[in-house]
Coordinates of C-alpha atoms in Angstrom, one line a residue:
X15 CA -0.1 0.1 0.0
X16 CA 3.5 2.4 0.7
X17 CA 4.7 1.7 -2.6
X18 CA 1.5 2.4 -4.2
X19 CA 0.9 5.4 -2.5
X20 CA 4.2 7.1 -3.6
X21 CA 3.4 5.8 -7.0
X22 CA 0.6 7.9 -7.4
X23 CA 1.7 10.8 -5.7
X24 CA 4.7 11.0 -8.3
X25 CA 2.9 10.4 -11.6
X26 CA 0.9 13.2 -10.0
X27 CA 3.4 15.4 -8.8
X28 CA 5.1 14.8 -12.4
X29 CA 2.2 15.8 -14.5
X30 CA 2.2 19.0 -12.6
X31 CA 5.6 20.1 -12.7
X32 CA 5.0 19.2 -16.8
X33 CA 2.4 21.0 -17.3
X34 CA 4.0 24.4 -15.4
X35 CA 7.4 23.7 -17.7
X36 CA 5.6 23.6 -20.8
X37 CA 3.1 26.0 -20.9
X38 CA 2.3 27.3 -24.6
X39 CA 4.1 29.6 -26.0
X40 CA 4.6 31.4 -29.4
X41 CA 7.7 31.6 -31.2
X42 CA 8.9 33.8 -33.3
X43 CA 12.1 35.7 -34.9
X44 CA 13.9 38.7 -34.2
X45 CA 16.4 40.2 -36.3
X46 CA 19.2 42.8 -35.6
X47 CA 21.1 44.5 -38.0
X48 CA 24.0 44.0 -35.5
X49 CA 24.7 42.5 -32.3
X50 CA 23.1 43.5 -29.5
X51 CA 25.3 41.5 -26.9
X52 CA 22.3 40.4 -24.5
X53 CA 23.5 37.7 -22.0
X54 CA 19.9 37.9 -20.0
X55 CA 17.4 34.8 -22.0
X56 CA 14.2 36.4 -20.8
X57 CA 12.5 39.2 -22.5
X58 CA 10.6 42.0 -20.7
X59 CA 7.9 44.3 -21.1
X60 CA 7.0 47.1 -18.7
X61 CA 9.1 45.4 -16.4
X62 CA 7.2 41.9 -16.9
X63 CA 8.7 38.6 -17.7
X64 CA 6.8 38.0 -20.9
X65 CA 8.9 35.5 -22.8
X66 CA 12.8 34.4 -23.5
X67 CA 14.9 34.1 -26.2
X68 CA 15.6 30.0 -27.0
X69 CA 18.7 30.4 -30.0
X70 CA 20.7 33.0 -31.6
X71 CA 22.8 33.0 -35.0
X72 CA 25.2 35.3 -35.7
X73 CA 25.7 36.1 -39.4
X74 CA 29.6 36.7 -40.7
X75 CA 28.0 41.1 -41.7
X76 CA 27.7 41.1 -37.3
X77 CA 23.7 40.5 -38.3
X78 CA 21.9 38.3 -35.7
X79 CA 18.5 36.4 -35.7
X80 CA 16.9 35.1 -32.4
X81 CA 14.8 32.4 -31.8
X82 CA 12.1 33.3 -28.7
X83 CA 9.0 32.5 -27.1
X84 CA 6.6 34.3 -26.1
X85 CA 4.3 33.4 -23.7
X86 CA 0.7 32.4 -24.6
X87 CA -0.9 35.3 -22.1
X88 CA 1.1 37.6 -24.2
X89 CA 1.2 36.6 -27.7
X90 CA -1.8 39.7 -27.8
X91 CA 1.3 42.0 -27.7
X92 CA 3.1 41.5 -31.3
X93 CA 1.7 42.9 -33.6
X94 CA 2.5 44.1 -37.3
X95 CA 4.2 47.5 -35.4
X96 CA 6.2 45.6 -32.7
X97 CA 10.0 46.1 -32.6
X98 CA 12.3 44.7 -29.5
X99 CA 15.4 46.7 -28.1
X100 CA 18.0 45.7 -26.6
X101 CA 19.0 47.3 -22.4
X102 CA 21.2 46.6 -19.6
X103 CA 21.6 42.7 -21.7
X104 CA 18.2 41.8 -21.6
X105 CA 15.9 41.6 -24.4
X106 CA 12.6 44.2 -24.0
X107 CA 9.5 44.6 -26.0
X108 CA 8.6 48.3 -27.4
X109 CA 4.6 48.1 -26.9
X110 CA 2.8 49.0 -29.7
X111 CA 0.4 51.9 -29.0
X112 CA -1.7 51.0 -32.4
X113 CA -4.6 49.4 -32.8
X114 CA -2.4 46.9 -35.8
X115 CA -2.8 43.4 -37.1
X116 CA -2.0 40.5 -34.2
X117 CA 1.9 39.2 -36.0
X118 CA 1.4 35.5 -37.4
X119 CA 4.0 32.4 -35.4
X120 CA 6.8 32.2 -36.8
X121 CA 7.4 35.6 -38.5
X122 CA 10.4 38.1 -38.3
X123 CA 9.8 41.4 -35.5
X124 CA 13.4 44.2 -36.1
X125 CA 15.5 44.4 -33.2
X126 CA 17.3 47.4 -32.5
X127 CA 20.6 47.5 -30.4
X128 CA 19.4 49.9 -27.8
X129 CA 16.3 52.2 -26.9
X130 CA 18.3 55.2 -29.3
X131 CA 18.7 53.5 -32.1
X132 CA 14.9 52.4 -31.9
X133 CA 13.9 56.1 -31.8
X134 CA 16.4 57.1 -34.1
X135 CA 14.8 54.8 -36.4
X136 CA 11.1 56.5 -35.5
X137 CA 12.1 59.0 -36.2
X138 CA 13.2 58.9 -39.9
X139 CA 10.1 57.2 -40.5
X140 CA 7.6 59.4 -39.0
X141 CA 6.6 60.4 -42.5
X142 CA 6.8 56.5 -43.8
X143 CA 4.1 53.7 -43.0
X144 CA 6.2 52.3 -39.8
X145 CA 5.3 49.0 -40.7
X146 CA 5.9 49.1 -43.8
X147 CA 9.8 50.8 -42.4
X148 CA 10.0 47.8 -40.5
X149 CA 9.1 45.0 -42.6
X150 CA 12.3 46.2 -45.6
X151 CA 14.9 46.3 -43.1
X152 CA 14.1 42.8 -42.0
X153 CA 14.3 42.0 -45.8
X154 CA 17.3 43.5 -45.7
X155 CA 18.9 41.8 -42.5
X156 CA 17.7 38.4 -43.9
X157 CA 19.2 38.9 -46.9
X158 CA 22.5 39.0 -45.7
X159 CA 22.8 35.1 -43.9
X160 CA 21.9 33.7 -48.0

């Protein structure tokens, strides 16, 4: 009886631990024109952890692509004009204030090595459609990996 109780307890604990560890996530790719040297694998938005960096690939030209996972509770933050930037060795989400379309899973998202570079990019593209400008920059960076 004692062994059977321990076995049942272990099965129940295993089930709950697996559910916590493998919570649903959405996967995306963040592309950078240069390497921001991010050492923290957690992703933040307004101080809240919303995901993590799973993998990174560096090109010969020092361009970087990060594979990221966003927790399902926060996937609505990922829109067509979403961008990321590096700050204090972490990856941060620049939250969109516009009502744009959600971005499909496995999409490419533009990243900046610093918040200053993000602000400069936005300033240069205020007269253009920001979403179009980010898509053009993503394509340029992706081409460098080919």
